[in-house]
mmCIF file of C-alpha atoms in Angstrom:
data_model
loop_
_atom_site.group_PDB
_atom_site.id
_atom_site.type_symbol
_atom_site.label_atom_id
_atom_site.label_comp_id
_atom_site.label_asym_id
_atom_site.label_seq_id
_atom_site.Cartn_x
_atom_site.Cartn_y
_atom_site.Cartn_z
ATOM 1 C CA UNK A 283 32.977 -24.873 -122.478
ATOM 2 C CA UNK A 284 32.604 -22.679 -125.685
ATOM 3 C CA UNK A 285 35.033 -24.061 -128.246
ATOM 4 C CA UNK A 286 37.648 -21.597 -129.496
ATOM 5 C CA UNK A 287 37.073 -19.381 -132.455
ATOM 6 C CA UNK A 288 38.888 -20.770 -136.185
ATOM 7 C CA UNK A 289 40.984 -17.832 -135.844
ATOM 8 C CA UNK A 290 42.800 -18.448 -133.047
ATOM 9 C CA UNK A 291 43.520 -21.881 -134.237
ATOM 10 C CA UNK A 292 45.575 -20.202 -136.658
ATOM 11 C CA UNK A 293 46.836 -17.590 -134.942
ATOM 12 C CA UNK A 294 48.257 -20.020 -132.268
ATOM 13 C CA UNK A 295 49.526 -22.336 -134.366
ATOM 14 C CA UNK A 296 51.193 -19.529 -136.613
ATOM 15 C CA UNK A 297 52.812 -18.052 -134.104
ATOM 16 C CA UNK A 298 54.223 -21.820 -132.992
ATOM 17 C CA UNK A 299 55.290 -22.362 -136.244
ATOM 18 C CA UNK A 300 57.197 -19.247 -136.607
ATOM 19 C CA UNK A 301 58.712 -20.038 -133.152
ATOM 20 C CA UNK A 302 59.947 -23.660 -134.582
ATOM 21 C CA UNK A 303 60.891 -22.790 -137.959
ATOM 22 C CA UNK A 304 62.926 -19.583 -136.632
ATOM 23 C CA UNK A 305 64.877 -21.977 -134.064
ATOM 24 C CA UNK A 306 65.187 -24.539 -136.666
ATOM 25 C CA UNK A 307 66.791 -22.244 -139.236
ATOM 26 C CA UNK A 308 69.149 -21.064 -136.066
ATOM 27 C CA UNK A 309 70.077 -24.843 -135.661
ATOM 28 C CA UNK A 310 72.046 -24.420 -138.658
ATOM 29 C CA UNK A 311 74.499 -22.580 -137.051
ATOM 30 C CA UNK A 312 76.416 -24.968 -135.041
ATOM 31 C CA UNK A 313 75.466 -28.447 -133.808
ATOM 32 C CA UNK A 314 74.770 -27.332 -130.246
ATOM 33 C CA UNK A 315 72.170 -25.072 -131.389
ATOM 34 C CA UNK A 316 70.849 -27.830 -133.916
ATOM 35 C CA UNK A 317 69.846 -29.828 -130.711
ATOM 36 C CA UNK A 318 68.259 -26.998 -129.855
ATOM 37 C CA UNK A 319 66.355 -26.122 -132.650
ATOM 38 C CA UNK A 320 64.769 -29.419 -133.007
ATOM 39 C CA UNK A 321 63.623 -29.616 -128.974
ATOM 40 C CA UNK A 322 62.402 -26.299 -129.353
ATOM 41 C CA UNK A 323 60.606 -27.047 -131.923
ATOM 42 C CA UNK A 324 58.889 -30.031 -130.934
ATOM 43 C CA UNK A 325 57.815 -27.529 -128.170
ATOM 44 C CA UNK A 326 56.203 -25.208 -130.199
ATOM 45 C CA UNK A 327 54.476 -28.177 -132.053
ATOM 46 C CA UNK A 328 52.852 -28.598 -128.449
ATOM 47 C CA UNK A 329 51.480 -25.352 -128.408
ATOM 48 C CA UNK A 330 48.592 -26.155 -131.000
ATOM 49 C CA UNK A 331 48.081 -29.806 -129.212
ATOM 50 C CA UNK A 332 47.660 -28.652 -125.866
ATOM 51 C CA UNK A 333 43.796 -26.711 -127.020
ATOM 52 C CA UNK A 334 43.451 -29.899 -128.992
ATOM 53 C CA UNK A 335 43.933 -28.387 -132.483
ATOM 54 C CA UNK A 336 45.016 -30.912 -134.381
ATOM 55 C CA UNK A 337 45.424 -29.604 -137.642
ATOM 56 C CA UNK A 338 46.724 -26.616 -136.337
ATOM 57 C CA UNK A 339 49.291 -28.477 -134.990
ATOM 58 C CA UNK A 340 50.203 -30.791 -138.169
ATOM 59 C CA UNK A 341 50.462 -27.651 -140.522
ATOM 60 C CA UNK A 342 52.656 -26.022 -138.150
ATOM 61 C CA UNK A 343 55.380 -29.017 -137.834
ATOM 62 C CA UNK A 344 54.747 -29.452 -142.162
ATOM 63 C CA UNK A 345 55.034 -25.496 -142.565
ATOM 64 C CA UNK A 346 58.120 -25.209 -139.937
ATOM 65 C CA UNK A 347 60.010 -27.664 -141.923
ATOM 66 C CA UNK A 348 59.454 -26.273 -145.340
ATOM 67 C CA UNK A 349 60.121 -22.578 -144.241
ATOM 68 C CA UNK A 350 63.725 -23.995 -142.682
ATOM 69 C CA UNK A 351 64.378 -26.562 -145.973
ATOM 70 C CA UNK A 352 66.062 -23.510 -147.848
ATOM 71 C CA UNK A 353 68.349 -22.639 -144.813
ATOM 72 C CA UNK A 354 69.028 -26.201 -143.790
ATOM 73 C CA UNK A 355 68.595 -28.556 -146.284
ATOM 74 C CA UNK A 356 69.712 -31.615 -145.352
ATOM 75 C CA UNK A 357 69.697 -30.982 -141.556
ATOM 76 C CA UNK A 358 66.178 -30.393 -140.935
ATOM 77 C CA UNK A 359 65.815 -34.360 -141.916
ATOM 78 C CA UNK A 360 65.761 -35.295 -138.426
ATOM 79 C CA UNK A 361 63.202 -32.759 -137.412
ATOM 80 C CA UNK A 362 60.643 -34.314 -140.203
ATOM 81 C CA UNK A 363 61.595 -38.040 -139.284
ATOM 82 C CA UNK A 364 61.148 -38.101 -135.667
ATOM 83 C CA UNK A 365 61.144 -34.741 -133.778
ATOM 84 C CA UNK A 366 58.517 -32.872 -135.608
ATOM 85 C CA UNK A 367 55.826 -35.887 -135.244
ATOM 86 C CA UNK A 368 56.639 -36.777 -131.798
ATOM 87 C CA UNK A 369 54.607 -34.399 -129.926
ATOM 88 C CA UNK A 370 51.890 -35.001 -131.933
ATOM 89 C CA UNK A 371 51.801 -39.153 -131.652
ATOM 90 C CA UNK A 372 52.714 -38.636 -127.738
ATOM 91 C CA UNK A 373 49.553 -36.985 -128.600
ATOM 92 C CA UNK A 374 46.888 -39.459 -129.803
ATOM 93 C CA UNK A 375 48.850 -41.953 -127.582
ATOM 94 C CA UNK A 376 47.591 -39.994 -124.404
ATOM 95 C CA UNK A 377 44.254 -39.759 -125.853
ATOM 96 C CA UNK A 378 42.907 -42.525 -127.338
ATOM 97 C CA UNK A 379 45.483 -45.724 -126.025
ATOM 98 C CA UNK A 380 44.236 -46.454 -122.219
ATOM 99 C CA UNK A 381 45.263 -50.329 -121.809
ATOM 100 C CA UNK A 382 48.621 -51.158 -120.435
ATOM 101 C CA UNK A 383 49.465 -54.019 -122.732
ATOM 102 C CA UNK A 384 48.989 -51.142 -125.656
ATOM 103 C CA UNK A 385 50.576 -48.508 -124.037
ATOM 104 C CA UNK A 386 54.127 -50.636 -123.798
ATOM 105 C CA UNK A 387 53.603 -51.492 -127.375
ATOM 106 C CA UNK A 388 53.486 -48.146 -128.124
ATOM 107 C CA UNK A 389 56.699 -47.515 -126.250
ATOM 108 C CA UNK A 390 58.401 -50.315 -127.954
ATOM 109 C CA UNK A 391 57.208 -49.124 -131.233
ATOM 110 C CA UNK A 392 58.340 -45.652 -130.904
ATOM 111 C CA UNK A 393 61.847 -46.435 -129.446
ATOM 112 C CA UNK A 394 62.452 -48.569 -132.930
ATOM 113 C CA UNK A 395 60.807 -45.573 -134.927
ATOM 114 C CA UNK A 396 63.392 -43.782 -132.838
ATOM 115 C CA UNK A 397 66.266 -45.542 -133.497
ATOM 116 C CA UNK A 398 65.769 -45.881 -137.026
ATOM 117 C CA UNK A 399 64.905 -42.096 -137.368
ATOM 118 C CA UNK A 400 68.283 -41.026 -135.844
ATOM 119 C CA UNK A 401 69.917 -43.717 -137.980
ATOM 120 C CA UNK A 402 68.630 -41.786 -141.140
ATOM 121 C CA UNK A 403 70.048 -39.129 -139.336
ATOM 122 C CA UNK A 404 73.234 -39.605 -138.794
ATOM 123 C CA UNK A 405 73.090 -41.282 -142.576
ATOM 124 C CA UNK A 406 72.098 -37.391 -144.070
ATOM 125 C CA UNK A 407 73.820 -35.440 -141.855
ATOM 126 C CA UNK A 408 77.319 -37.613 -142.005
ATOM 127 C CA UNK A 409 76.938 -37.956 -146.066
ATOM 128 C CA UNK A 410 75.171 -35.445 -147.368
ATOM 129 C CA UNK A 411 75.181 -32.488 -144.727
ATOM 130 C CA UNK A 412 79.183 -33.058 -144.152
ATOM 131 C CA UNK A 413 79.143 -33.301 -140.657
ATOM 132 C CA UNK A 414 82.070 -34.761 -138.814
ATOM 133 C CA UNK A 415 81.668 -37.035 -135.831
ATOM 134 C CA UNK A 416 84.753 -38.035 -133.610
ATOM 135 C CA UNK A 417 86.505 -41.619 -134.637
ATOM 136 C CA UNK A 418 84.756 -43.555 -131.578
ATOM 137 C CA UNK A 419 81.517 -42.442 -132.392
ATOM 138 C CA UNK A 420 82.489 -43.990 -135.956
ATOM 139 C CA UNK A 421 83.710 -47.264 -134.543
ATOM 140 C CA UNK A 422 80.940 -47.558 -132.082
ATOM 141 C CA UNK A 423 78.017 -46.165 -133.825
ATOM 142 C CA UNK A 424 75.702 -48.985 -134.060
ATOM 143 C CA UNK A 425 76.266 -49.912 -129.932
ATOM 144 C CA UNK A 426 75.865 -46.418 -129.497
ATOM 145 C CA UNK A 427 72.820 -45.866 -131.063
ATOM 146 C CA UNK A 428 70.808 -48.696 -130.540
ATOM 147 C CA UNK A 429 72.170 -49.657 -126.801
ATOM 148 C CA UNK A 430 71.847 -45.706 -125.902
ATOM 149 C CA UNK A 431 69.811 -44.495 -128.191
ATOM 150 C CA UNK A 432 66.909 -47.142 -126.470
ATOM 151 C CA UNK A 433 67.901 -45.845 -123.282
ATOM 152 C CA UNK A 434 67.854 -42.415 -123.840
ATOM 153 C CA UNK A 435 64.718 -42.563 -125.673
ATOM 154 C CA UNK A 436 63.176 -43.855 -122.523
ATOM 155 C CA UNK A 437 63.989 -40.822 -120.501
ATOM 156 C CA UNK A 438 63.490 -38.668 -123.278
ATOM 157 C CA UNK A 439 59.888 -39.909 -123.996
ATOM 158 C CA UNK A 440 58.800 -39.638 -120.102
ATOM 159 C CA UNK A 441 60.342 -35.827 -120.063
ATOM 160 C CA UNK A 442 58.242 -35.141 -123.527
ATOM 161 C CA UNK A 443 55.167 -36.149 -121.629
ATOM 162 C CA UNK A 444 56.079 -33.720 -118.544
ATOM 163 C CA UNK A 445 56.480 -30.744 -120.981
ATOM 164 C CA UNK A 446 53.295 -31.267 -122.702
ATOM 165 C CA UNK A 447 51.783 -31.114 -119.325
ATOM 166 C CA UNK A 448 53.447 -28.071 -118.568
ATOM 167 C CA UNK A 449 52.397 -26.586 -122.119
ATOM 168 C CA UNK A 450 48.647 -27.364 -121.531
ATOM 169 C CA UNK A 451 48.966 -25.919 -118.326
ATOM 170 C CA UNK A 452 50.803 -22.918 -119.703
ATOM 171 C CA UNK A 453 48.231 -22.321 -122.669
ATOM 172 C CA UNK A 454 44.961 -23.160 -120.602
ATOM 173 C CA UNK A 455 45.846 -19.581 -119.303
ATOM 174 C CA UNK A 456 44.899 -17.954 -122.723
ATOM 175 C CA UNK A 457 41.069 -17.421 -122.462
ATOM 176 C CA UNK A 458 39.862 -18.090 -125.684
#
């Protein structure tokens, strides 16, 4: 198979960073659509990964952050900690880790990298962003986070890897 042309490496991963950093500028908003903006992202960070354009697909989560920085300062933090990157290592762990012993240490390591990217999280947007959380979320934070967090993580992770299969899928469709 002919490999694609350098231009529509950047074309393709232009048009998915435009996509993340306009949804991540939306997130600003309200905290529903902050959710939002970050998954969506992470989407359109899957657009450049699923022809296998790796830089493509790193300047697009570096460029989506700094074009939403001005809009959302301090809540785009969780988009460069965890959400941004995750496509990309679910990435190179579907390529190049093939051994089951490695592939659950992979797991375990990115549920910890997960937990302590939404603890840095809820750090920036609680003390320096201003967001509110109700009083049981308070009281129960580190449970919550680390108990659920895990869990969810889990689920999240295996739904991550279904998308990107429906992305490559999606994109293989584009003849170039």
């Amino acid at each position: 198979m002919k490999r694609p042309h350098k231009a529509f490496e950047i074309a393709l991963s232009a048009i998915a960073c435009a996509v993340a950093a306009g949804f991540l500028m939306l997130g600003s908003v309200s905290p529903l659509l902050l959710v939002t903006g970050y998954l969506v992202a992470a989407f359109a960070i899957m657009v450049p990964l699923s022809k296998d354009f790796w830089w493509g697909s790193a300047l697009c989560y570096l460029a989506a952050g700094l074009l939403a920085l001005p809009v959302s300062l301090w809540k785009v933090v969780p988009y460069f900690a965890f959400f941004g990157l995750h496509p990309i290592v679910n990435r190179i762990q579907r390529r190049f880790v093939k051994r089951k012993p490695l592939v659950v240490l992979c797991e375990i390591v990115k549920a910890a990298w997960f937990d302590l990217a939404m603890w840095l999280s809820w750090i920036v947007l609680t003390r320096m962003a201003g967001m509110v959380f109700p009083e049981y979320i308070e009281t129960y934070f580190y449970y919550i986070l680390f108990i659920g967090g895990t869990i969810f993580f889990v689920l999240y992770d295996v739904l991550i890897f279904a998308c990107q299969k429906s992305v490559d899928a999606i994109v293989y469709r584009i003849r170039k």
